[in-house]
Amino acid sequence: MRLQESPEAAELLERLRRLRAARGGPTLERISRSTRHVASPATLSRLFSGTLLPSERVVRATAEALLAHTSTPEREEAAVREVMVLYRRAYDAQGGQRPGRRPSIVPGPEGRLQEELWSLIRSRGLTLTHLASRLHFSRSWLSEMFRQPHRLTPGLVDRLAREFEIPREPLWRAVELAAEARRAAEAAGTGEEASRPAAAPPGAGTAADAAGGGEAQDVAGAGSRFLADENRRLQAELMCLYEAEARARDWAEDLAMRLETAREELHAAKERIACLAVEVKLAQAETRRVQHFIEIEQEARIRADELADALLDALRVSAGSRGSEDGVLAPEEAFIQAAAGRPPGDIATVVSVLRDRGRAEFAARLVQEAVSTRSVPDVTALAMALLDAGPAPAAEGTSSADGS
C-alpha cells in the first residue's frame, strides 16, 4: 500500500516535503547525518518518494532534524508533535497497529483505562519517554503504572490531568473502577482456589492429610493477599516519594529564580548607591564653589567699603583745607570727577556704599557724571553693574552738607 493512497498519509508526506524545502532542500545523506543515522538515506528516499511509511522513531528523528534551530525550542517541539500526530493518523489509515500500543493486561475497566491513557499520549504527539521527562518520573516506573493503571495514585492522576488538559474526576473515577475490578478478580480467584478440593497424593487417604493440605492452602492464600497488600502499600509510598521529589525540585527551581532576582536587585541597588555617591560629591564641589564666590564677594565688599571710607576722608580733609563756607562743594566735585573715571564695577560699588550711607543725591550726581563722559558700551556696562548692585539711587531732600 503506497503512502499517497490515503489522505492522511498524503498530508504527512506533504508536511515533510515542505519542511525539507524550507531548509533549502538538504540531501538525504545530510538529513541522515542530522538524525545521527537513525534514518538511513535509503529509508529517507522511500519515505519522501511515498513508497514506505517507516517506524515512529525514524519519522520523529527526521522531523527533529528538519526543524532543528528554526525557532525557539518550545515551538520546535510543538511542530514535531504535529508531525507525529499526522504520522499516527497515516499509520492508522493503513490498518497497521499503532507504534507504542500496549496490550491490555486484563479485559474490562482496567484495559479500557489503559487504552484511554495511551490514546491520550498519542493524541498529544508524545511518547512514554517524553511524558516521563515532563512529569519528572523515570520511564520504567511510568511504564509499570500504565501496565497496571489500577495502581495510579491521586497525585499522578492530577499530574496527568494537568498535562493532558482534561478533567480530573472522570479519570480518577476510571482508576477507581479499574481498582474495584482488579480486587473483585483477585477475590474471585482466591475463592475458587479455597473451594477447590485438594488432590490427595498417591498412597494418601487419611482425613488428617486432607485437612492439613487445606490449612496449607489457606495459609498460602493469606500470605499471597498480605504480599499483594504490602506491595500496593510500598508502591503508594514510592509514589509519594516521587511526588515529594518533584515538589522539592520545583521549590529548588523557584528558590534559584528568586535568588537570581535578588542578586539582580542587589546589583541595581549598588549601582544606584554609586550614582548617589557621585551626585553627593558633585553637590559638595558645587557647595565649595559657591562658598568661594561668597568669600570673594565679601572681600570685594570690604575693599569697596575701605575705598569709600578713604575717599570720604579725603573729601573732608580737602574741604577743611579750603575753608569754604559750606566745606563740601568743591571737594565733592573733585570726588565725582575722580570716581567717574573708574571702571563700571567700581562706580557701582561706590554708588551702593553711598546709598547705604544716606548719600543718595551724591550717588545720583556721580552716575550722571559717569554717563556724560562715557561711551555707549561703557554706559551699558555701568547700567548692568548698577542693576547687579541694587536699585538705582534716587535724589533725597537733604543737602550734601547734611551728610558731611
mmCIF file of C-alpha atoms in Angstrom:
data_model
loop_
_atom_site.group_PDB
_atom_site.id
_atom_site.type_symbol
_atom_site.label_atom_id
_atom_site.label_comp_id
_atom_site.label_asym_id
_atom_site.label_seq_id
_atom_site.Cartn_x
_atom_site.Cartn_y
_atom_site.Cartn_z
ATOM 1 C CA MET A 1 0.000 0.000 0.000
ATOM 2 C CA ARG A 2 1.603 3.210 -1.178
ATOM 3 C CA LEU A 3 1.871 6.185 1.124
ATOM 4 C CA GLN A 4 -0.096 8.546 -1.122
ATOM 5 C CA GLU A 5 -3.171 6.304 -1.323
ATOM 6 C CA SER A 6 -4.715 7.731 1.867
ATOM 7 C CA PRO A 7 -5.408 11.429 2.566
ATOM 8 C CA GLU A 8 -3.749 11.144 5.987
ATOM 9 C CA ALA A 9 -0.558 9.715 4.501
ATOM 10 C CA ALA A 10 -0.551 12.338 1.745
ATOM 11 C CA GLU A 11 -0.853 15.090 4.360
ATOM 12 C CA LEU A 12 2.099 13.668 6.309
ATOM 13 C CA LEU A 13 4.205 13.418 3.143
ATOM 14 C CA GLU A 14 3.315 16.981 2.147
ATOM 15 C CA ARG A 15 4.305 18.296 5.585
ATOM 16 C CA LEU A 16 7.688 16.554 5.492
ATOM 17 C CA ARG A 17 8.375 17.809 1.954
ATOM 18 C CA ARG A 18 7.545 21.387 2.979
ATOM 19 C CA LEU A 19 9.892 21.130 5.959
ATOM 20 C CA ARG A 20 12.668 19.865 3.705
ATOM 21 C CA ALA A 21 12.088 22.656 1.180
ATOM 22 C CA ALA A 22 12.109 25.266 3.977
ATOM 23 C CA ARG A 23 15.606 24.083 4.948
ATOM 24 C CA GLY A 24 16.858 24.626 1.423
ATOM 25 C CA GLY A 25 16.367 21.056 0.174
ATOM 26 C CA PRO A 26 19.204 19.257 2.018
ATOM 27 C CA THR A 27 20.424 15.965 0.607
ATOM 28 C CA LEU A 28 19.309 12.660 2.067
ATOM 29 C CA GLU A 29 22.839 11.975 3.317
ATOM 30 C CA ARG A 30 22.865 15.272 5.199
ATOM 31 C CA ILE A 31 19.466 14.569 6.759
ATOM 32 C CA SER A 32 20.698 11.100 7.754
ATOM 33 C CA ARG A 33 23.726 12.627 9.492
ATOM 34 C CA SER A 34 21.459 15.107 11.276
ATOM 35 C CA THR A 35 19.408 12.196 12.630
ATOM 36 C CA ARG A 36 22.668 10.551 13.795
ATOM 37 C CA HIS A 37 21.973 7.789 11.265
ATOM 38 C CA VAL A 38 18.692 6.801 12.910
ATOM 39 C CA ALA A 39 17.230 7.176 9.410
ATOM 40 C CA SER A 40 19.378 5.822 6.600
ATOM 41 C CA PRO A 41 19.467 7.554 3.180
ATOM 42 C CA ALA A 42 17.653 4.587 1.622
ATOM 43 C CA THR A 43 14.831 4.779 4.181
ATOM 44 C CA LEU A 44 14.570 8.544 3.703
ATOM 45 C CA SER A 45 14.405 8.088 -0.056
ATOM 46 C CA ARG A 46 11.492 5.657 0.255
ATOM 47 C CA LEU A 47 9.795 7.997 2.757
ATOM 48 C CA PHE A 48 9.992 11.143 0.604
ATOM 49 C CA SER A 49 9.093 9.202 -2.557
ATOM 50 C CA GLY A 50 5.955 7.829 -0.911
ATOM 51 C CA THR A 51 6.764 4.135 -1.078
ATOM 52 C CA LEU A 52 7.262 3.444 2.636
ATOM 53 C CA LEU A 53 5.907 4.544 5.979
ATOM 54 C CA PRO A 54 8.830 3.890 8.349
ATOM 55 C CA SER A 55 8.777 3.495 12.109
ATOM 56 C CA GLU A 56 7.790 6.216 14.546
ATOM 57 C CA ARG A 57 11.395 6.615 15.684
ATOM 58 C CA VAL A 58 12.583 7.322 12.134
ATOM 59 C CA VAL A 59 9.825 9.868 11.440
ATOM 60 C CA ARG A 60 10.452 11.692 14.746
ATOM 61 C CA ALA A 61 14.196 11.846 14.128
ATOM 62 C CA THR A 62 13.587 13.162 10.612
ATOM 63 C CA ALA A 63 11.181 15.859 11.827
ATOM 64 C CA GLU A 64 13.566 16.937 14.586
ATOM 65 C CA ALA A 65 16.440 17.167 12.097
ATOM 66 C CA LEU A 66 14.415 19.307 9.678
ATOM 67 C CA LEU A 67 13.116 21.597 12.450
ATOM 68 C CA ALA A 68 16.386 21.988 14.381
ATOM 69 C CA HIS A 69 17.418 25.615 15.039
ATOM 70 C CA THR A 70 14.466 27.070 13.112
ATOM 71 C CA SER A 71 12.704 28.657 16.090
ATOM 72 C CA THR A 72 12.501 28.501 19.872
ATOM 73 C CA PRO A 73 12.755 25.043 21.493
ATOM 74 C CA GLU A 74 9.092 25.208 22.538
ATOM 75 C CA ARG A 75 7.893 25.920 19.011
ATOM 76 C CA GLU A 76 10.145 23.256 17.552
ATOM 77 C CA GLU A 77 8.748 20.661 19.980
ATOM 78 C CA ALA A 78 5.168 21.716 19.118
ATOM 79 C CA ALA A 79 5.911 21.342 15.387
ATOM 80 C CA VAL A 80 7.409 17.876 15.965
ATOM 81 C CA ARG A 81 4.262 16.878 17.846
ATOM 82 C CA GLU A 82 2.102 17.971 14.915
ATOM 83 C CA VAL A 83 4.167 15.810 12.570
ATOM 84 C CA MET A 84 3.844 12.816 14.902
ATOM 85 C CA VAL A 85 0.063 13.253 15.111
ATOM 86 C CA LEU A 86 -0.059 13.181 11.305
ATOM 87 C CA TYR A 87 2.155 10.076 11.332
ATOM 88 C CA ARG A 88 -0.151 8.163 13.674
ATOM 89 C CA ARG A 89 -3.185 9.106 11.601
ATOM 90 C CA ALA A 90 -1.428 7.857 8.487
ATOM 91 C CA TYR A 91 -0.386 4.655 10.254
ATOM 92 C CA ASP A 92 -3.957 4.010 11.422
ATOM 93 C CA ALA A 93 -5.297 4.720 7.942
ATOM 94 C CA GLN A 94 -3.114 1.924 6.565
ATOM 95 C CA GLY A 95 -4.603 -0.558 9.010
ATOM 96 C CA GLY A 96 -1.405 -1.153 10.953
ATOM 97 C CA GLN A 97 -1.040 -1.394 14.676
ATOM 98 C CA ARG A 98 -0.057 1.903 16.211
ATOM 99 C CA PRO A 99 3.539 2.072 17.386
ATOM 100 C CA GLY A 100 3.784 2.137 21.106
ATOM 101 C CA ARG A 101 0.427 0.437 21.691
ATOM 102 C CA ARG A 102 0.436 -1.725 24.807
ATOM 103 C CA PRO A 103 -1.942 -4.690 25.103
ATOM 104 C CA SER A 104 -4.396 -4.613 27.960
ATOM 105 C CA ILE A 105 -3.438 -6.621 30.991
ATOM 106 C CA VAL A 106 -6.974 -7.796 31.582
ATOM 107 C CA PRO A 107 -10.218 -7.086 29.782
ATOM 108 C CA GLY A 108 -12.761 -4.808 31.375
ATOM 109 C CA PRO A 109 -12.422 -1.399 33.048
ATOM 110 C CA GLU A 110 -8.683 -1.694 33.596
ATOM 111 C CA GLY A 111 -7.996 -2.497 29.955
ATOM 112 C CA ARG A 112 -10.238 0.353 28.770
ATOM 113 C CA LEU A 113 -8.440 2.770 31.108
ATOM 114 C CA GLN A 114 -5.088 1.630 29.783
ATOM 115 C CA GLU A 115 -6.182 2.132 26.181
ATOM 116 C CA GLU A 116 -7.528 5.574 27.080
ATOM 117 C CA LEU A 117 -4.204 6.596 28.607
ATOM 118 C CA TRP A 118 -2.236 5.506 25.554
ATOM 119 C CA SER A 119 -4.739 7.262 23.314
ATOM 120 C CA LEU A 120 -4.138 10.495 25.240
ATOM 121 C CA ILE A 121 -0.388 10.126 24.809
ATOM 122 C CA ARG A 122 -0.679 9.509 21.075
ATOM 123 C CA SER A 123 -3.156 12.366 20.527
ATOM 124 C CA ARG A 124 -0.631 14.835 22.044
ATOM 125 C CA GLY A 125 2.182 13.584 19.828
ATOM 126 C CA LEU A 126 4.135 12.300 22.828
ATOM 127 C CA THR A 127 5.985 9.137 23.665
ATOM 128 C CA LEU A 128 6.266 7.496 27.042
ATOM 129 C CA THR A 129 9.834 8.774 27.354
ATOM 130 C CA HIS A 130 8.791 12.375 26.670
ATOM 131 C CA LEU A 131 5.862 12.118 29.085
ATOM 132 C CA ALA A 132 8.075 10.695 31.851
ATOM 133 C CA SER A 133 10.540 13.561 31.334
ATOM 134 C CA ARG A 134 7.783 16.184 31.537
ATOM 135 C CA LEU A 135 6.355 14.608 34.711
ATOM 136 C CA HIS A 136 9.840 14.152 36.286
ATOM 137 C CA PHE A 137 9.475 10.365 36.583
ATOM 138 C CA SER A 138 11.551 7.515 35.258
ATOM 139 C CA ARG A 139 10.296 5.815 32.101
ATOM 140 C CA SER A 140 10.372 2.318 33.629
ATOM 141 C CA TRP A 141 8.285 3.365 36.627
ATOM 142 C CA LEU A 142 5.724 5.211 34.479
ATOM 143 C CA SER A 143 5.518 2.217 32.115
ATOM 144 C CA GLU A 144 4.774 -0.035 35.102
ATOM 145 C CA MET A 145 1.991 2.332 36.193
ATOM 146 C CA PHE A 146 0.467 2.261 32.696
ATOM 147 C CA ARG A 147 0.612 -1.552 32.566
ATOM 148 C CA GLN A 148 -1.311 -1.653 35.846
ATOM 149 C CA PRO A 149 -3.405 1.556 35.810
ATOM 150 C CA HIS A 150 -5.410 0.459 38.854
ATOM 151 C CA ARG A 151 -2.331 1.451 40.899
ATOM 152 C CA LEU A 152 -2.435 5.094 39.801
ATOM 153 C CA THR A 153 -2.368 7.425 42.834
ATOM 154 C CA PRO A 154 -4.329 10.665 43.190
ATOM 155 C CA GLY A 155 -1.141 12.708 42.784
ATOM 156 C CA LEU A 156 -0.229 11.029 39.494
ATOM 157 C CA VAL A 157 -3.807 11.381 38.260
ATOM 158 C CA ASP A 158 -3.640 15.130 38.999
ATOM 159 C CA ARG A 159 -0.393 15.461 37.045
ATOM 160 C CA LEU A 160 -1.794 13.504 34.081
ATOM 161 C CA ALA A 161 -4.963 15.606 34.048
ATOM 162 C CA ARG A 162 -2.933 18.831 34.024
ATOM 163 C CA GLU A 163 -0.553 17.524 31.342
ATOM 164 C CA PHE A 164 -3.357 16.283 29.047
ATOM 165 C CA GLU A 165 -5.630 19.248 29.929
ATOM 166 C CA ILE A 166 -8.595 17.061 30.787
ATOM 167 C CA PRO A 167 -10.944 16.989 33.814
ATOM 168 C CA ARG A 168 -9.563 15.059 36.754
ATOM 169 C CA GLU A 169 -12.776 13.475 38.070
ATOM 170 C CA PRO A 170 -13.588 11.190 35.073
ATOM 171 C CA LEU A 171 -10.008 9.929 35.029
ATOM 172 C CA TRP A 172 -9.957 9.255 38.764
ATOM 173 C CA ARG A 173 -13.354 7.520 38.530
ATOM 174 C CA ALA A 174 -11.944 5.236 35.818
ATOM 175 C CA VAL A 175 -8.992 4.423 38.105
ATOM 176 C CA GLU A 176 -11.358 3.546 40.951
ATOM 177 C CA LEU A 177 -13.434 1.283 38.682
ATOM 178 C CA ALA A 178 -10.265 -0.455 37.481
ATOM 179 C CA ALA A 179 -9.120 -0.946 41.083
ATOM 180 C CA GLU A 180 -12.525 -2.362 42.076
ATOM 181 C CA ALA A 181 -12.486 -4.723 39.105
ATOM 182 C CA ARG A 182 -8.974 -5.908 39.997
ATOM 183 C CA ARG A 183 -9.943 -6.516 43.650
ATOM 184 C CA ALA A 184 -13.065 -8.403 42.554
ATOM 185 C CA ALA A 185 -10.999 -10.558 40.189
ATOM 186 C CA GLU A 186 -8.454 -11.317 42.910
ATOM 187 C CA ALA A 187 -11.214 -12.160 45.391
ATOM 188 C CA ALA A 188 -12.906 -14.464 42.882
ATOM 189 C CA GLY A 189 -9.620 -16.210 42.165
ATOM 190 C CA THR A 190 -8.899 -16.677 45.854
ATOM 191 C CA GLY A 191 -12.401 -18.076 46.488
ATOM 192 C CA GLU A 192 -12.085 -20.607 43.682
ATOM 193 C CA GLU A 193 -8.735 -21.815 44.986
ATOM 194 C CA ALA A 194 -10.124 -22.126 48.508
ATOM 195 C CA SER A 195 -13.238 -24.009 47.372
ATOM 196 C CA ARG A 196 -11.321 -26.378 45.099
ATOM 197 C CA PRO A 197 -10.741 -29.750 46.903
ATOM 198 C CA ALA A 198 -7.145 -30.606 47.445
ATOM 199 C CA ALA A 199 -5.916 -33.561 45.380
ATOM 200 C CA ALA A 200 -4.710 -36.394 47.543
ATOM 201 C CA PRO A 201 -1.247 -37.629 46.670
ATOM 202 C CA PRO A 202 -0.908 -41.254 45.592
ATOM 203 C CA GLY A 203 -0.975 -43.572 48.530
ATOM 204 C CA ALA A 204 -2.533 -40.996 50.913
ATOM 205 C CA GLY A 205 -6.093 -41.278 52.004
ATOM 206 C CA THR A 206 -6.364 -40.128 55.582
ATOM 207 C CA ALA A 207 -8.653 -37.255 56.585
ATOM 208 C CA ALA A 208 -5.851 -35.649 58.595
ATOM 209 C CA ASP A 209 -3.708 -35.285 55.475
ATOM 210 C CA ALA A 210 -6.585 -33.641 53.602
ATOM 211 C CA ALA A 211 -7.195 -31.211 56.469
ATOM 212 C CA GLY A 212 -3.515 -30.358 56.617
ATOM 213 C CA GLY A 213 -3.487 -29.648 52.889
ATOM 214 C CA GLY A 214 -6.498 -27.325 53.200
ATOM 215 C CA GLU A 215 -4.866 -25.409 56.025
ATOM 216 C CA ALA A 216 -1.682 -25.016 53.945
ATOM 217 C CA GLN A 217 -3.677 -23.595 51.056
ATOM 218 C CA ASP A 218 -5.433 -21.126 53.390
ATOM 219 C CA VAL A 219 -2.096 -20.016 54.784
ATOM 220 C CA ALA A 220 -0.667 -19.651 51.265
ATOM 221 C CA GLY A 221 -3.710 -17.629 50.150
ATOM 222 C CA ALA A 222 -3.464 -15.369 53.187
ATOM 223 C CA GLY A 223 0.246 -14.911 52.566
ATOM 224 C CA SER A 224 -0.405 -14.001 48.920
ATOM 225 C CA ARG A 225 -3.016 -11.450 49.902
ATOM 226 C CA PHE A 226 -0.679 -9.969 52.506
ATOM 227 C CA LEU A 227 2.134 -9.699 49.986
ATOM 228 C CA ALA A 228 -0.184 -8.083 47.446
ATOM 229 C CA ASP A 229 -1.402 -5.547 50.015
ATOM 230 C CA GLU A 230 2.156 -4.867 51.129
ATOM 231 C CA ASN A 231 3.231 -4.396 47.520
ATOM 232 C CA ARG A 232 0.438 -1.897 46.924
ATOM 233 C CA ARG A 233 1.381 -0.031 50.090
ATOM 234 C CA LEU A 234 5.026 0.151 49.081
ATOM 235 C CA GLN A 235 4.068 1.333 45.612
ATOM 236 C CA ALA A 236 1.908 4.076 47.130
ATOM 237 C CA GLU A 237 4.771 5.162 49.399
ATOM 238 C CA LEU A 238 7.135 5.151 46.423
ATOM 239 C CA MET A 239 4.698 7.318 44.513
ATOM 240 C CA CYS A 240 4.556 9.747 47.427
ATOM 241 C CA LEU A 241 8.347 9.895 47.423
ATOM 242 C CA TYR A 242 8.386 10.610 43.696
ATOM 243 C CA GLU A 243 5.833 13.381 44.176
ATOM 244 C CA ALA A 244 7.806 14.822 47.091
ATOM 245 C CA GLU A 245 10.938 14.777 44.953
ATOM 246 C CA ALA A 246 9.118 16.578 42.140
ATOM 247 C CA ARG A 247 7.793 19.209 44.560
ATOM 248 C CA ALA A 248 11.276 19.651 46.045
ATOM 249 C CA ARG A 249 12.676 20.110 42.543
ATOM 250 C CA ASP A 250 10.022 22.731 41.775
ATOM 251 C CA TRP A 251 10.773 24.529 45.041
ATOM 252 C CA ALA A 252 14.502 24.453 44.293
ATOM 253 C CA GLU A 253 13.930 25.935 40.845
ATOM 254 C CA ASP A 254 11.685 28.632 42.313
ATOM 255 C CA LEU A 255 14.253 29.383 45.012
ATOM 256 C CA ALA A 256 17.000 29.626 42.389
ATOM 257 C CA MET A 257 14.911 32.074 40.371
ATOM 258 C CA ARG A 258 14.233 34.179 43.462
ATOM 259 C CA LEU A 259 17.918 34.142 44.368
ATOM 260 C CA GLU A 260 18.852 35.285 40.881
ATOM 261 C CA THR A 261 16.260 38.070 41.087
ATOM 262 C CA ALA A 262 17.631 39.129 44.468
ATOM 263 C CA ARG A 263 21.144 39.234 43.025
ATOM 264 C CA GLU A 264 19.998 41.415 40.161
ATOM 265 C CA GLU A 265 18.187 43.759 42.564
ATOM 266 C CA LEU A 266 21.295 43.933 44.779
ATOM 267 C CA HIS A 267 23.441 44.783 41.763
ATOM 268 C CA ALA A 268 20.975 47.501 40.727
ATOM 269 C CA ALA A 269 20.967 48.881 44.293
ATOM 270 C CA LYS A 270 24.773 49.025 44.280
ATOM 271 C CA GLU A 271 24.693 50.936 41.002
ATOM 272 C CA ARG A 272 22.133 53.392 42.425
ATOM 273 C CA ILE A 273 24.300 53.894 45.534
ATOM 274 C CA ALA A 274 27.322 54.574 43.339
ATOM 275 C CA CYS A 275 25.322 57.137 41.335
ATOM 276 C CA LEU A 276 24.147 58.794 44.556
ATOM 277 C CA ALA A 277 27.739 58.951 45.809
ATOM 278 C CA VAL A 278 28.805 60.709 42.612
ATOM 279 C CA GLU A 279 25.912 63.153 42.935
ATOM 280 C CA VAL A 280 26.868 63.872 46.552
ATOM 281 C CA LYS A 281 30.457 64.590 45.514
ATOM 282 C CA LEU A 282 29.251 66.916 42.765
ATOM 283 C CA ALA A 283 26.955 68.693 45.224
ATOM 284 C CA GLN A 284 29.828 69.112 47.696
ATOM 285 C CA ALA A 285 32.039 70.539 44.951
ATOM 286 C CA GLU A 286 29.276 72.956 43.950
ATOM 287 C CA THR A 287 28.834 73.995 47.576
ATOM 288 C CA ARG A 288 32.558 74.707 47.910
ATOM 289 C CA ARG A 289 32.482 76.725 44.692
ATOM 290 C CA VAL A 290 29.525 78.808 45.912
ATOM 291 C CA GLN A 291 31.224 79.389 49.258
ATOM 292 C CA HIS A 292 34.361 80.512 47.435
ATOM 293 C CA PHE A 293 32.322 83.009 45.387
ATOM 294 C CA ILE A 294 30.659 84.270 48.560
ATOM 295 C CA GLU A 295 34.032 84.802 50.190
ATOM 296 C CA ILE A 296 35.276 86.660 47.107
ATOM 297 C CA GLU A 297 32.172 88.869 47.144
ATOM 298 C CA GLN A 298 32.614 89.593 50.823
ATOM 299 C CA GLU A 299 36.244 90.539 50.293
ATOM 300 C CA ALA A 300 35.232 92.809 47.393
ATOM 301 C CA ARG A 301 32.613 94.394 49.599
ATOM 302 C CA ILE A 302 35.153 95.051 52.329
ATOM 303 C CA ARG A 303 37.569 96.600 49.852
ATOM 304 C CA ALA A 304 34.789 98.794 48.456
ATOM 305 C CA ASP A 305 33.904 99.964 51.948
ATOM 306 C CA GLU A 306 37.536 100.771 52.624
ATOM 307 C CA LEU A 307 37.775 102.636 49.339
ATOM 308 C CA ALA A 308 34.631 104.616 50.032
ATOM 309 C CA ASP A 309 35.821 105.471 53.541
ATOM 310 C CA ALA A 310 39.177 106.614 52.190
ATOM 311 C CA LEU A 311 37.517 108.791 49.557
ATOM 312 C CA LEU A 312 35.175 110.350 52.089
ATOM 313 C CA ASP A 313 38.059 111.049 54.458
ATOM 314 C CA ALA A 314 39.981 112.662 51.658
ATOM 315 C CA LEU A 315 36.881 114.695 50.839
ATOM 316 C CA ARG A 316 36.585 116.000 54.383
ATOM 317 C CA VAL A 317 40.282 116.862 54.627
ATOM 318 C CA SER A 318 40.128 118.738 51.348
ATOM 319 C CA ALA A 319 37.042 120.647 52.456
ATOM 320 C CA GLY A 320 38.705 121.722 55.715
ATOM 321 C CA SER A 321 41.879 122.981 53.979
ATOM 322 C CA ARG A 322 39.923 125.140 51.501
ATOM 323 C CA GLY A 323 37.887 126.729 54.258
ATOM 324 C CA SER A 324 34.879 127.250 52.095
ATOM 325 C CA GLU A 325 31.626 128.386 53.569
ATOM 326 C CA ASP A 326 29.865 125.058 53.137
ATOM 327 C CA GLY A 327 33.089 122.966 53.346
ATOM 328 C CA VAL A 328 31.793 120.305 50.917
ATOM 329 C CA LEU A 329 31.025 121.687 47.429
ATOM 330 C CA ALA A 330 34.444 121.817 45.745
ATOM 331 C CA PRO A 331 35.743 118.524 47.206
ATOM 332 C CA GLU A 332 32.537 116.767 46.095
ATOM 333 C CA GLU A 333 33.088 117.898 42.546
ATOM 334 C CA ALA A 334 36.659 116.638 42.672
ATOM 335 C CA PHE A 335 35.495 113.316 44.148
ATOM 336 C CA ILE A 336 32.816 112.899 41.479
ATOM 337 C CA GLN A 337 35.271 113.612 38.678
ATOM 338 C CA ALA A 338 37.804 111.179 40.175
ATOM 339 C CA ALA A 339 35.261 108.400 40.782
ATOM 340 C CA ALA A 340 33.589 108.844 37.368
ATOM 341 C CA GLY A 341 36.827 107.788 35.691
ATOM 342 C CA ARG A 342 36.884 104.434 37.479
ATOM 343 C CA PRO A 343 35.684 101.122 35.854
ATOM 344 C CA PRO A 344 31.914 100.490 35.813
ATOM 345 C CA GLY A 345 32.201 97.858 38.564
ATOM 346 C CA ASP A 346 33.985 100.257 40.938
ATOM 347 C CA ILE A 347 31.466 103.002 40.195
ATOM 348 C CA ALA A 348 28.590 100.650 41.011
ATOM 349 C CA THR A 349 30.294 99.664 44.284
ATOM 350 C CA VAL A 350 30.843 103.312 45.302
ATOM 351 C CA VAL A 351 27.233 104.136 44.394
ATOM 352 C CA SER A 352 25.995 101.255 46.555
ATOM 353 C CA VAL A 353 28.133 102.383 49.506
ATOM 354 C CA LEU A 354 26.998 105.979 49.157
ATOM 355 C CA ARG A 355 23.364 104.891 49.040
ATOM 356 C CA ASP A 356 23.809 102.768 52.167
ATOM 357 C CA ARG A 357 25.355 105.754 53.956
ATOM 358 C CA GLY A 358 22.460 108.060 53.076
ATOM 359 C CA ARG A 359 24.159 109.919 50.244
ATOM 360 C CA ALA A 360 21.700 109.024 47.501
ATOM 361 C CA GLU A 361 21.826 112.514 45.871
ATOM 362 C CA PHE A 362 25.589 112.358 45.818
ATOM 363 C CA ALA A 363 25.425 108.903 44.234
ATOM 364 C CA ALA A 364 22.990 110.182 41.575
ATOM 365 C CA ARG A 365 25.339 113.021 40.647
ATOM 366 C CA LEU A 366 28.177 110.504 40.357
ATOM 367 C CA VAL A 367 26.117 108.371 37.979
ATOM 368 C CA GLN A 368 25.166 111.412 35.875
ATOM 369 C CA GLU A 369 28.806 112.468 35.580
ATOM 370 C CA ALA A 370 29.901 108.943 34.629
ATOM 371 C CA VAL A 371 27.175 108.643 31.976
ATOM 372 C CA SER A 372 28.007 112.005 30.434
ATOM 373 C CA THR A 373 31.671 111.172 29.996
ATOM 374 C CA ARG A 374 31.428 107.520 28.820
ATOM 375 C CA SER A 375 30.794 105.794 25.502
ATOM 376 C CA VAL A 376 27.692 103.756 24.763
ATOM 377 C CA PRO A 377 29.300 100.341 25.600
ATOM 378 C CA ASP A 378 30.643 101.758 28.892
ATOM 379 C CA VAL A 379 27.220 103.166 29.750
ATOM 380 C CA THR A 380 25.666 99.747 29.052
ATOM 381 C CA ALA A 381 28.244 98.039 31.259
ATOM 382 C CA LEU A 382 27.643 100.624 34.009
ATOM 383 C CA ALA A 383 23.880 100.053 33.799
ATOM 384 C CA MET A 384 24.365 96.287 34.147
ATOM 385 C CA ALA A 385 26.691 96.793 37.125
ATOM 386 C CA LEU A 386 24.183 99.114 38.804
ATOM 387 C CA LEU A 387 21.381 96.546 38.257
ATOM 388 C CA ASP A 388 23.517 93.865 39.839
ATOM 389 C CA ALA A 389 24.380 96.163 42.771
ATOM 390 C CA GLY A 390 20.771 97.053 43.603
ATOM 391 C CA PRO A 391 18.082 99.721 42.976
ATOM 392 C CA ALA A 392 19.159 102.892 41.208
ATOM 393 C CA PRO A 393 19.955 105.795 43.527
ATOM 394 C CA ALA A 394 17.215 108.378 43.970
ATOM 395 C CA ALA A 395 17.668 112.019 44.995
ATOM 396 C CA GLU A 396 16.705 112.834 48.553
ATOM 397 C CA GLY A 397 15.513 116.067 50.051
ATOM 398 C CA THR A 398 18.643 116.523 52.176
ATOM 399 C CA SER A 399 21.562 118.654 51.088
ATOM 400 C CA SER A 400 25.089 117.436 50.573
ATOM 401 C CA ALA A 401 26.213 119.406 53.552
ATOM 402 C CA ASP A 402 23.928 117.387 55.799
ATOM 403 C CA GLY A 403 25.915 114.263 55.063
ATOM 404 C CA SER A 404 29.377 115.751 55.500
#
